[in-house]
CSV table of C-alpha atoms in Angstrom, one decimal:
chain,number,residue,atom,x,y,z
A,1,MET,CA,51.7,1.3,-281.2
A,2,GLU,CA,52.5,4.9,-281.0
A,3,THR,CA,55.4,5.8,-278.7
A,4,PRO,CA,56.2,9.5,-278.0
A,5,ALA,CA,59.2,10.9,-279.8
A,6,VAL,CA,62.1,10.4,-277.3
A,7,PRO,CA,65.8,9.7,-278.1
A,8,MET,CA,67.1,6.2,-278.7
A,9,PRO,CA,69.4,4.8,-276.0
A,10,LYS,CA,73.1,5.4,-276.7
A,11,ASP,CA,74.4,2.5,-274.7
A,12,GLU,CA,74.6,-0.6,-276.9
A,13,ARG,CA,73.5,-2.9,-274.0
A,14,GLU,CA,70.4,-0.7,-273.6
A,15,ARG,CA,69.7,-1.0,-277.3
A,16,ARG,CA,69.7,-4.8,-277.1
A,17,ILE,CA,67.3,-4.6,-274.1
A,18,LEU,CA,65.1,-2.2,-276.1
A,19,GLU,CA,64.9,-4.7,-279.0
A,20,THR,CA,63.8,-7.5,-276.7
A,21,LEU,CA,61.3,-5.2,-274.9
A,22,THR,CA,59.8,-4.2,-278.2
A,23,VAL,CA,59.2,-7.9,-279.1
A,24,ILE,CA,57.6,-8.4,-275.7
A,25,GLN,CA,55.4,-5.3,-276.2
A,26,ASP,CA,54.3,-6.6,-279.7
A,27,ASN,CA,53.4,-10.0,-278.2
A,28,LEU,CA,51.4,-8.4,-275.4
A,29,LEU,CA,49.5,-6.3,-277.9
A,30,LEU,CA,48.8,-9.3,-280.1
A,31,LEU,CA,47.6,-11.3,-277.1
A,32,LYS,CA,45.4,-8.3,-276.1
A,33,ARG,CA,43.8,-8.1,-279.6
A,34,ASP,CA,43.0,-11.8,-279.8
A,35,ARG,CA,39.3,-12.1,-279.0
A,36,THR,CA,38.9,-15.7,-280.3
A,37,LYS,CA,39.7,-17.2,-276.9
A,38,TYR,CA,40.1,-16.5,-273.3
A,39,ILE,CA,43.4,-15.1,-272.0
A,40,ARG,CA,45.3,-17.9,-270.3
A,41,THR,CA,47.4,-17.4,-267.2
A,42,GLU,CA,50.2,-19.4,-268.7
A,43,ASP,CA,50.5,-17.1,-271.8
A,44,VAL,CA,50.6,-14.0,-269.5
A,45,MET,CA,53.2,-15.4,-267.1
A,46,VAL,CA,55.6,-16.4,-269.9
A,47,LEU,CA,55.7,-12.8,-271.1
A,48,TYR,CA,55.8,-11.5,-267.5
A,49,ASP,CA,58.9,-13.7,-266.8
A,50,GLN,CA,60.6,-12.4,-270.0
A,51,LEU,CA,59.8,-8.8,-268.9
A,52,GLU,CA,61.3,-9.4,-265.4
A,53,GLU,CA,64.5,-10.8,-267.0
A,54,GLN,CA,64.9,-7.6,-269.1
A,55,VAL,CA,64.3,-5.4,-266.0
A,56,LYS,CA,67.0,-7.4,-264.2
A,57,GLN,CA,69.4,-6.8,-267.0
A,58,LEU,CA,68.5,-3.1,-267.2
A,59,ASN,CA,69.2,-2.7,-263.5
A,60,GLU,CA,72.7,-4.2,-263.9
A,61,VAL,CA,73.4,-1.9,-266.9
A,62,ARG,CA,72.2,1.2,-265.0
A,63,LYS,CA,73.6,0.4,-261.6
A,64,GLY,CA,74.8,3.5,-259.9
A,65,GLU,CA,73.4,5.9,-262.5
A,66,LEU,CA,71.1,8.6,-260.9
A,67,ASN,CA,68.7,10.8,-262.7
A,68,LYS,CA,69.4,9.3,-266.1
A,69,ARG,CA,67.6,11.1,-268.9
A,70,GLU,CA,64.6,9.1,-270.1
A,71,ASN,CA,64.9,7.5,-273.5
A,72,ARG,CA,62.8,5.3,-275.8
A,73,LEU,CA,63.6,2.2,-273.7
A,74,ASP,CA,61.9,3.7,-270.6
A,75,LYS,CA,58.8,4.5,-272.7
A,76,VAL,CA,58.6,0.9,-274.1
A,77,LEU,CA,59.2,-0.5,-270.6
A,78,GLU,CA,56.4,1.6,-269.2
A,79,SER,CA,54.1,0.4,-271.9
A,80,CYS,CA,55.0,-3.2,-271.2
A,81,PHE,CA,54.3,-2.8,-267.4
A,82,GLN,CA,51.0,-1.1,-268.2
A,83,LEU,CA,49.9,-4.0,-270.4
A,84,ILE,CA,51.1,-6.7,-268.0
A,85,SER,CA,49.3,-4.9,-265.2
A,86,LEU,CA,46.0,-5.0,-267.1
A,87,PHE,CA,46.6,-8.7,-268.1
A,88,PHE,CA,47.0,-9.6,-264.4
A,89,MET,CA,43.6,-8.0,-263.8
A,90,THR,CA,42.1,-9.9,-266.7
A,91,ILE,CA,43.3,-13.3,-265.5
A,92,GLY,CA,42.0,-12.5,-262.0
A,93,ARG,CA,45.3,-11.9,-260.2
A,94,THR,CA,44.1,-8.5,-258.9
A,95,THR,CA,45.8,-8.8,-255.5
A,96,GLU,CA,49.4,-9.1,-256.8
A,97,ALA,CA,51.9,-6.3,-257.3
A,98,PRO,CA,51.9,-6.2,-261.2
A,99,ALA,CA,48.1,-5.5,-261.2
A,100,ALA,CA,48.7,-2.4,-259.1
A,101,TYR,CA,50.9,-0.7,-261.7
A,102,ALA,CA,48.1,0.5,-264.0
A,103,LEU,CA,46.0,1.6,-261.0
A,104,THR,CA,48.8,3.7,-259.6
A,105,SER,CA,49.3,5.3,-263.0
A,106,THR,CA,45.6,6.3,-263.2
A,107,ILE,CA,45.5,7.5,-259.5
A,108,LYS,CA,48.6,9.7,-260.3
A,109,ARG,CA,46.7,11.2,-263.3
A,110,LEU,CA,43.6,11.9,-261.2
A,111,LEU,CA,45.6,13.5,-258.4
A,112,ASP,CA,47.5,15.7,-261.0
A,113,HIS,CA,44.2,16.9,-262.3
A,114,LEU,CA,42.6,17.5,-258.9
A,115,THR,CA,45.7,19.5,-257.9
A,116,GLU,CA,45.6,21.5,-261.1
A,117,ALA,CA,41.9,22.3,-261.0
A,118,SER,CA,41.6,22.7,-257.2
A,119,LEU,CA,38.1,21.2,-257.5
A,120,PHE,CA,37.6,18.1,-255.5
A,121,SER,CA,35.4,16.8,-252.7
A,122,PRO,CA,36.2,14.8,-249.6
A,123,LYS,CA,34.6,11.8,-251.3
A,124,ASP,CA,37.1,12.0,-254.1
A,125,LEU,CA,40.0,11.9,-251.7
A,126,ASP,CA,38.5,9.2,-249.5
A,127,SER,CA,38.1,6.8,-252.4
A,128,ILE,CA,41.7,7.3,-253.5
A,129,SER,CA,42.9,7.0,-249.9
A,130,ASN,CA,41.1,3.7,-249.5
A,131,THR,CA,42.6,2.3,-252.7
A,132,LEU,CA,46.1,3.4,-251.8
A,133,GLY,CA,45.7,1.6,-248.5
A,134,LYS,CA,44.8,-1.6,-250.3
A,135,LEU,CA,47.8,-1.2,-252.6
A,136,GLU,CA,50.1,-0.7,-249.7
A,137,SER,CA,48.9,-4.1,-248.2
A,138,ILE,CA,49.5,-5.8,-251.6
A,139,LEU,CA,53.0,-4.4,-251.8
A,140,LYS,CA,53.9,-5.5,-248.3
A,141,ASN,CA,53.2,-9.1,-249.3
A,142,SER,CA,54.9,-9.0,-252.7
A,143,ASP,CA,58.6,-8.8,-251.9
A,144,ALA,CA,59.3,-12.5,-252.4
A,145,GLN,CA,56.9,-13.0,-255.4
A,146,HIS,CA,57.9,-10.3,-257.9
A,147,SER,CA,60.7,-8.2,-259.2
A,148,PRO,CA,62.3,-6.0,-256.5
A,149,TYR,CA,62.5,-3.3,-259.1
A,150,LEU,CA,58.7,-3.4,-259.7
A,151,VAL,CA,57.9,-3.5,-256.0
A,152,GLU,CA,60.2,-0.5,-255.3
A,153,LEU,CA,58.8,1.4,-258.3
A,154,LEU,CA,55.2,0.8,-257.0
A,155,ALA,CA,56.2,1.7,-253.5
A,156,ASN,CA,57.7,5.0,-254.7
A,157,ARG,CA,54.6,5.8,-256.8
A,158,GLU,CA,52.3,5.0,-253.8
A,159,ALA,CA,54.4,7.3,-251.5
A,160,LEU,CA,54.2,10.1,-254.1
A,161,CYS,CA,50.4,9.7,-254.4
A,162,LYS,CA,50.0,9.7,-250.6
A,163,SER,CA,52.0,12.9,-250.5
A,164,MET,CA,49.8,14.6,-253.1
A,165,LEU,CA,46.7,13.3,-251.3
A,166,ALA,CA,47.9,14.8,-248.0
A,167,ASN,CA,48.4,18.2,-249.7
A,168,LEU,CA,44.9,18.1,-251.1
A,169,ARG,CA,43.5,17.2,-247.7
A,170,THR,CA,45.3,20.2,-246.2
A,171,GLN,CA,43.3,22.5,-248.5
A,172,LEU,CA,40.1,21.0,-247.3
A,173,ASP,CA,41.2,21.4,-243.7
A,174,GLN,CA,41.2,25.2,-244.2
A,175,LEU,CA,37.4,25.1,-244.4
A,176,ASP,CA,35.2,25.3,-241.3
A,177,GLY,CA,32.7,22.5,-241.0
A,178,PRO,CA,29.5,24.5,-242.0
A,179,ILE,CA,31.2,25.9,-245.1
A,180,GLN,CA,32.4,22.5,-246.3
A,181,ALA,CA,28.8,21.5,-247.1
A,182,ILE,CA,28.5,24.6,-249.3
A,183,TYR,CA,31.8,23.8,-250.9
A,184,GLU,CA,30.7,20.2,-251.8
A,185,ARG,CA,27.5,21.5,-253.2
A,186,LEU,CA,29.3,23.9,-255.5
A,187,ILE,CA,31.6,21.1,-256.7
A,188,SER,CA,28.6,19.0,-257.5
A,189,ILE,CA,26.8,21.9,-259.4
A,190,MET,CA,30.0,22.7,-261.3
A,191,ARG,CA,30.4,19.0,-262.4
A,192,SER,CA,26.7,18.7,-263.2
A,193,MET,CA,26.8,21.8,-265.5
A,194,SER,CA,29.9,20.4,-267.2
A,195,LEU,CA,28.1,17.1,-267.8
A,196,ALA,CA,25.0,18.9,-269.2
A,197,ASN,CA,27.3,21.0,-271.4
A,198,THR,CA,28.6,17.8,-273.1
A,199,LYS,CA,25.4,16.0,-273.7
A,200,SER,CA,24.3,15.3,-277.3
A,201,LYS,CA,21.4,17.6,-276.9
A,202,PHE,CA,22.1,20.8,-275.0
A,203,SER,CA,19.4,21.7,-272.4
A,204,LEU,CA,19.1,25.4,-271.7
A,205,THR,CA,16.6,24.7,-268.9
A,206,GLU,CA,18.9,22.3,-267.1
A,207,ILE,CA,21.7,24.9,-267.0
A,208,GLN,CA,19.3,27.6,-265.8
A,209,LYS,CA,18.2,25.4,-262.9
A,210,PHE,CA,21.8,25.0,-261.9
A,211,LYS,CA,22.4,28.7,-262.1
A,212,SER,CA,19.3,29.3,-259.9
A,213,LYS,CA,20.9,27.1,-257.3
A,214,LEU,CA,24.1,29.1,-257.5
A,215,LYS,CA,22.1,32.3,-257.1
A,216,GLU,CA,20.5,30.9,-253.9
A,217,ILE,CA,23.9,30.3,-252.5
A,218,GLU,CA,25.0,33.8,-253.5
A,219,ASP,CA,22.0,35.3,-251.7
A,220,SER,CA,23.2,33.7,-248.5
A,221,LEU,CA,26.4,35.8,-248.5
A,222,VAL,CA,26.7,38.7,-246.1
A,223,ASP,CA,28.8,41.5,-247.5
A,224,GLY,CA,30.4,38.9,-249.9
A,225,LYS,CA,31.3,36.5,-247.1
A,226,PHE,CA,30.0,33.3,-245.6
A,227,VAL,CA,29.2,33.8,-241.9
A,228,ASP,CA,27.9,31.7,-239.0
A,229,ALA,CA,24.7,32.4,-237.0
A,230,GLU,CA,26.6,35.0,-234.9
A,231,GLY,CA,27.7,36.8,-238.1
A,232,THR,CA,31.4,35.7,-237.7
A,233,GLU,CA,33.1,35.0,-241.0
A,234,LEU,CA,33.7,31.3,-241.5
A,235,ARG,CA,37.2,30.0,-242.1
A,236,GLY,CA,37.7,29.4,-245.8
A,237,SER,CA,35.0,31.9,-246.8
A,238,GLY,CA,37.2,33.7,-249.3
A,239,ALA,CA,38.1,30.5,-251.1
A,240,VAL,CA,34.5,29.2,-251.3
A,241,ALA,CA,33.3,32.7,-252.4
A,242,GLU,CA,35.8,32.6,-255.2
A,243,LEU,CA,34.6,29.1,-256.2
A,244,LEU,CA,31.1,30.4,-256.3
A,245,ARG,CA,32.2,33.3,-258.6
A,246,ARG,CA,33.9,30.7,-260.9
A,247,CYS,CA,30.7,28.6,-261.0
A,248,LEU,CA,28.5,31.6,-261.9
A,249,MET,CA,30.9,32.6,-264.6
A,250,TRP,CA,31.0,29.1,-266.0
A,251,SER,CA,27.2,29.0,-266.0
A,252,ASP,CA,27.1,32.2,-268.0
A,253,ILE,CA,29.7,30.9,-270.5
A,254,VAL,CA,27.8,27.6,-270.9
A,255,LEU,CA,24.5,29.4,-271.5
A,256,GLU,CA,26.1,31.6,-274.1
A,257,ARG,CA,27.9,28.8,-276.0
A,258,LYS,CA,25.2,26.2,-275.8
A,259,GLY,CA,27.6,23.3,-276.3
A,260,THR,CA,29.1,24.6,-279.5
A,261,ILE,CA,32.8,23.8,-280.0
A,262,PRO,CA,34.9,25.7,-282.6
A,263,GLU,CA,36.0,23.6,-285.6
A,264,SER,CA,39.7,23.9,-284.7
A,265,PHE,CA,39.1,21.8,-281.6
A,266,LYS,CA,36.2,19.7,-282.8
A,267,ASP,CA,38.4,16.6,-283.6
A,268,LYS,CA,39.7,16.5,-280.1
A,269,TYR,CA,36.3,17.1,-278.6
A,270,ASN,CA,34.7,14.2,-280.7
A,271,ILE,CA,37.5,11.8,-279.7
A,272,LEU,CA,37.0,12.6,-276.0
A,273,ILE,CA,33.2,12.4,-276.2
A,274,ASN,CA,33.5,9.0,-277.8
A,275,ILE,CA,35.9,7.8,-275.1
A,276,ARG,CA,33.8,9.2,-272.3
A,277,ASN,CA,30.6,7.5,-273.7
A,278,ASP,CA,32.3,4.2,-274.3
A,279,LEU,CA,33.7,4.1,-270.8
A,280,GLU,CA,30.3,5.1,-269.4
A,281,LYS,CA,28.7,2.1,-271.2
A,282,LEU,CA,31.4,-0.2,-269.8
A,283,SER,CA,30.9,1.1,-266.3
A,284,ILE,CA,27.2,0.0,-266.6
A,285,THR,CA,27.8,-3.4,-268.3
A,286,GLN,CA,31.2,-4.0,-266.7
A,287,ALA,CA,30.5,-7.4,-265.3
A,288,TRP,CA,29.5,-8.8,-268.7
A,289,SER,CA,31.5,-6.9,-271.3
A,290,LEU,CA,34.8,-5.6,-269.8
A,291,ARG,CA,38.2,-7.1,-270.6
A,292,GLU,CA,40.6,-5.0,-268.6
A,293,THR,CA,43.2,-5.0,-271.3
A,294,ASP,CA,40.8,-2.9,-273.4
A,295,LEU,CA,41.4,0.0,-271.0
A,296,TYR,CA,45.0,0.3,-272.4
A,297,ASP,CA,43.8,1.8,-275.7
A,298,PHE,CA,41.6,4.4,-273.8
A,299,GLN,CA,44.5,5.3,-271.6
A,300,ARG,CA,46.9,5.8,-274.5
A,301,GLN,CA,44.5,8.1,-276.3
A,302,LEU,CA,43.8,10.1,-273.2
A,303,ASP,CA,47.4,10.4,-272.3
A,304,LYS,CA,48.3,11.6,-275.8
A,305,ILE,CA,45.7,14.3,-275.7
A,306,ASP,CA,46.4,15.3,-272.1
A,307,GLU,CA,50.2,15.5,-272.7
A,308,ALA,CA,49.7,17.6,-275.9
A,309,ARG,CA,48.9,20.6,-273.7
A,310,VAL,CA,51.3,23.6,-273.6
A,311,ASP,CA,51.3,25.4,-270.3
A,312,GLY,CA,48.1,23.7,-269.4
A,313,ASN,CA,46.2,24.5,-272.6
A,314,TRP,CA,45.8,23.1,-276.1
A,315,LEU,CA,46.9,24.9,-279.2
A,316,ASP,CA,45.0,25.0,-282.6
A,317,HIS,CA,46.8,24.4,-285.9
A,318,GLU,CA,48.0,28.0,-286.0
A,319,GLY,CA,49.4,27.8,-282.5
A,320,ASN,CA,46.6,29.8,-280.8
A,321,PRO,CA,45.6,28.6,-277.3
A,322,ALA,CA,42.0,27.3,-276.7
A,323,GLU,CA,39.6,29.8,-275.2
A,324,LEU,CA,38.5,29.1,-271.6
A,325,TYR,CA,35.2,27.4,-272.7
A,326,VAL,CA,37.0,24.9,-274.9
A,327,GLN,CA,39.8,24.3,-272.4
A,328,ARG,CA,37.4,23.6,-269.5
A,329,THR,CA,35.1,21.4,-271.6
A,330,LEU,CA,38.0,19.2,-272.9
A,331,LEU,CA,39.6,19.0,-269.4
A,332,TYR,CA,36.2,17.9,-268.0
A,333,LEU,CA,36.0,15.1,-270.5
A,334,ILE,CA,39.5,13.9,-269.9
A,335,ARG,CA,39.1,14.0,-266.1
A,336,ARG,CA,35.7,12.2,-266.3
A,337,SER,CA,37.2,9.5,-268.5
A,338,TYR,CA,40.2,8.9,-266.2
A,339,GLY,CA,37.6,8.7,-263.4
A,340,TYR,CA,35.8,5.9,-265.3
A,341,ILE,CA,39.0,4.0,-265.9
A,342,TYR,CA,39.9,4.3,-262.2
A,343,HIS,CA,36.4,2.9,-261.3
A,344,LEU,CA,36.7,0.0,-263.8
A,345,MET,CA,40.2,-1.0,-262.5
A,346,TYR,CA,39.2,-0.7,-258.9
A,347,SER,CA,36.1,-2.8,-259.5
A,348,SER,CA,38.0,-5.6,-261.3
A,349,GLU,CA,36.9,-9.0,-259.9
A,350,PRO,CA,39.6,-11.4,-258.6
A,351,VAL,CA,38.4,-13.9,-261.2
A,352,SER,CA,39.8,-14.9,-264.6
A,353,GLU,CA,37.7,-13.7,-267.6
A,354,ALA,CA,37.3,-17.4,-268.4
A,355,LEU,CA,35.3,-17.8,-265.2
A,356,LEU,CA,33.5,-14.5,-265.3
A,357,PRO,CA,30.3,-15.9,-267.0
A,358,VAL,CA,29.8,-18.3,-264.1
A,359,TYR,CA,30.9,-15.8,-261.5
A,360,ASN,CA,28.4,-13.2,-262.9
A,361,GLN,CA,25.6,-15.7,-262.9
A,362,LEU,CA,26.2,-16.5,-259.2
A,363,GLN,CA,26.4,-12.8,-258.4
A,364,THR,CA,23.0,-12.3,-260.0
A,365,LEU,CA,21.6,-15.4,-258.2
A,366,LYS,CA,22.9,-14.2,-254.9
A,367,ARG,CA,21.3,-10.8,-255.3
A,368,CYS,CA,18.0,-12.4,-256.2
A,369,LEU,CA,18.1,-14.8,-253.2
A,370,ILE,CA,18.9,-11.9,-250.8
A,371,GLU,CA,16.0,-9.9,-252.3
A,372,VAL,CA,13.7,-12.8,-251.8
A,373,LYS,CA,14.8,-13.3,-248.2
A,374,ASN,CA,14.5,-9.5,-247.4
A,375,SER,CA,11.0,-9.4,-248.9
A,376,GLY,CA,9.7,-12.1,-246.5
A,377,GLY,CA,10.8,-15.4,-248.2
A,378,VAL,CA,8.9,-17.7,-250.5
A,379,GLY,CA,5.4,-19.1,-250.2
A,380,SER,CA,6.3,-22.7,-251.0
A,381,VAL,CA,9.3,-24.9,-251.7
A,382,ARG,CA,8.2,-25.0,-255.4
A,383,GLU,CA,9.1,-21.3,-255.8
A,384,LEU,CA,12.8,-22.2,-255.0
A,385,TYR,CA,13.0,-24.8,-257.8
A,386,PRO,CA,14.4,-22.4,-260.4
A,387,TYR,CA,17.2,-21.2,-258.0
A,388,SER,CA,18.0,-24.8,-256.9
A,389,MET,CA,18.1,-26.1,-260.5
A,390,LYS,CA,20.5,-23.3,-261.6
A,391,LEU,CA,22.8,-23.7,-258.6
A,392,ASN,CA,22.9,-27.5,-259.2
A,393,SER,CA,23.7,-27.0,-262.9
A,394,ILE,CA,26.6,-24.7,-262.0
A,395,ASP,CA,27.8,-27.1,-259.3
A,396,ASN,CA,27.8,-29.9,-261.8
A,397,MET,CA,30.1,-28.0,-264.0
A,398,ARG,CA,33.0,-28.7,-261.6
A,399,VAL,CA,35.5,-31.4,-262.3
A,400,ASP,CA,37.1,-32.8,-259.2
A,401,GLY,CA,35.9,-29.7,-257.4
A,402,LYS,CA,37.3,-27.2,-259.9
A,403,PHE,CA,35.8,-25.1,-262.7
A,404,MET,CA,37.6,-26.1,-265.9
A,405,VAL,CA,37.8,-24.4,-269.3
A,406,GLY,CA,39.2,-27.0,-271.6
A,407,ASP,CA,42.2,-28.4,-269.9
A,408,ASP,CA,42.9,-25.1,-268.0
A,409,ILE,CA,42.1,-24.3,-264.4
A,410,PRO,CA,41.5,-20.5,-264.5
A,411,GLU,CA,42.4,-18.2,-261.7
A,412,GLY,CA,39.7,-17.3,-259.2
A,413,GLN,CA,38.5,-20.8,-258.2
A,414,GLY,CA,38.3,-19.8,-254.6
A,415,SER,CA,36.2,-16.8,-255.3
A,416,VAL,CA,33.7,-18.7,-257.5
A,417,THR,CA,33.5,-21.6,-255.1
A,418,GLU,CA,32.9,-19.3,-252.1
A,419,LEU,CA,30.2,-17.5,-254.0
A,420,LEU,CA,28.5,-20.8,-254.9
A,421,ALA,CA,28.5,-21.9,-251.3
A,422,GLU,CA,26.9,-18.6,-250.2
A,423,CYS,CA,24.2,-19.1,-252.8
A,424,PHE,CA,23.5,-22.6,-251.5
A,425,ASP,CA,23.4,-21.4,-247.9
A,426,LEU,CA,20.9,-18.7,-248.8
A,427,ASN,CA,18.8,-21.2,-250.8
A,428,TYR,CA,18.9,-23.6,-247.9
A,429,ASP,CA,17.9,-21.0,-245.3
A,430,LEU,CA,14.9,-20.1,-247.5
A,431,ARG,CA,13.9,-23.7,-247.8
A,432,VAL,CA,14.1,-24.4,-244.1
A,433,ALA,CA,12.0,-21.3,-243.4
A,434,VAL,CA,9.2,-22.2,-245.8
A,435,GLU,CA,9.2,-25.9,-244.8
A,436,ALA,CA,8.8,-24.8,-241.1
A,437,LEU,CA,5.8,-22.6,-242.2
A,438,GLU,CA,4.3,-25.5,-244.2
A,439,GLU,CA,4.7,-27.9,-241.2
A,440,ASP,CA,3.0,-25.4,-238.9
A,441,SER,CA,0.1,-25.1,-241.4
A,442,ARG,CA,-0.4,-28.9,-241.4
A,443,ARG,CA,-0.7,-29.3,-237.7
A,444,PRO,CA,-4.3,-29.6,-236.5
A,445,SER,CA,-5.5,-26.7,-234.4
A,446,PRO,CA,-6.4,-27.5,-230.8
A,447,ALA,CA,-10.1,-28.0,-230.1
A,448,PRO,CA,-11.7,-24.8,-228.8
A,449,GLN,CA,-12.4,-24.9,-225.1
A,450,VAL,CA,-16.0,-24.2,-224.3
A,451,ALA,CA,-16.4,-22.2,-221.1
A,452,ALA,CA,-18.7,-23.9,-218.7
A,453,GLN,CA,-21.7,-21.7,-217.8
A,454,ALA,CA,-22.7,-21.5,-214.2
A,455,ALA,CA,-26.3,-22.6,-213.4
A,456,PRO,CA,-28.6,-19.8,-212.3
């Protein structure tokens, strides 16, 4: 476990707390690496209780101390909280305060990068705003359950993120309605070019198409300004015109470099490409392959590379800053990776990994049954047999109404049971509908009435 070089605590009491926290951290890492069995709630809660006790002691030691310089203890404590947070997600306790810690860390990173780059869309901000709203609700209901220190720390983080979010929204508010659509289109093109630039096979044609779209937007300018139908300059025209200039410049640079990274920065680039690709695969197969604690290693690698920047840029072995092309390419990969981590954390199901196989099967069954219902139902009761058999086999797994794994009762029983009930209801509705149709088809049709013909 690599911890950044920071001074050791001078206070002897803090040194003792650091020793205990280091043991807790090691135990968390060992538990994370053990893939031979499911992570049990009991194992996580034992380590969480130990962590809470050390936090309580640290608060007593530091009582009344303001703006204390950060030392190694703070770094190890942060690492422990990050791991515990991901463990809470893994065991399905996603609606409790500890689970929010890792998510707030990632949101803060994302907001830092959005602020630095000044490249963001309303959708970016809306997603983060919705997540912060859910975290606020979690914190309001956590006072009695968890460490007051943790709840206060999370509340402060949430407030900071909301403040940063408000500042970003203010920037968007400077744009008139019609020009916001152009702004969003430019953001989309810029990101698409950056994605194309980092593909394994560089496509000259793809970048040229994006440049053509930029040229179309440039042709709509009147004397270098964006104007309305009456010829009045739109509010925010200058900022969007500057963004257009940046996009065009980036397209020229990408076309010139064709995805080639200098050897001095190739190692960082390869690490970031691998992280981005691994996280992309996880985002596709998340339901079946993700253990949230695995995200810790990705975060540590990203944080290390991100924090290695000097005045916003990376330096090569000789201390020379990276050129603009390299800087933007590496930053795109970092930001994209943090975005994937945010998505994976946000999408974490409130179910223990021990129950995920059953939960995922039910999710698939539900989607299939809804699709069958929306496409007009089934033609006969026989067509429902596979769904009924699968649902009954899952239902029969329960012991006294609970899904057991060995002697354990994993978290998420309510979510799995509710999903099972929804599937049974959908299956029943389809059965009733097809039985009604079959009943109608068996009824004899009424004899046709022959109209009497009048005699001539």
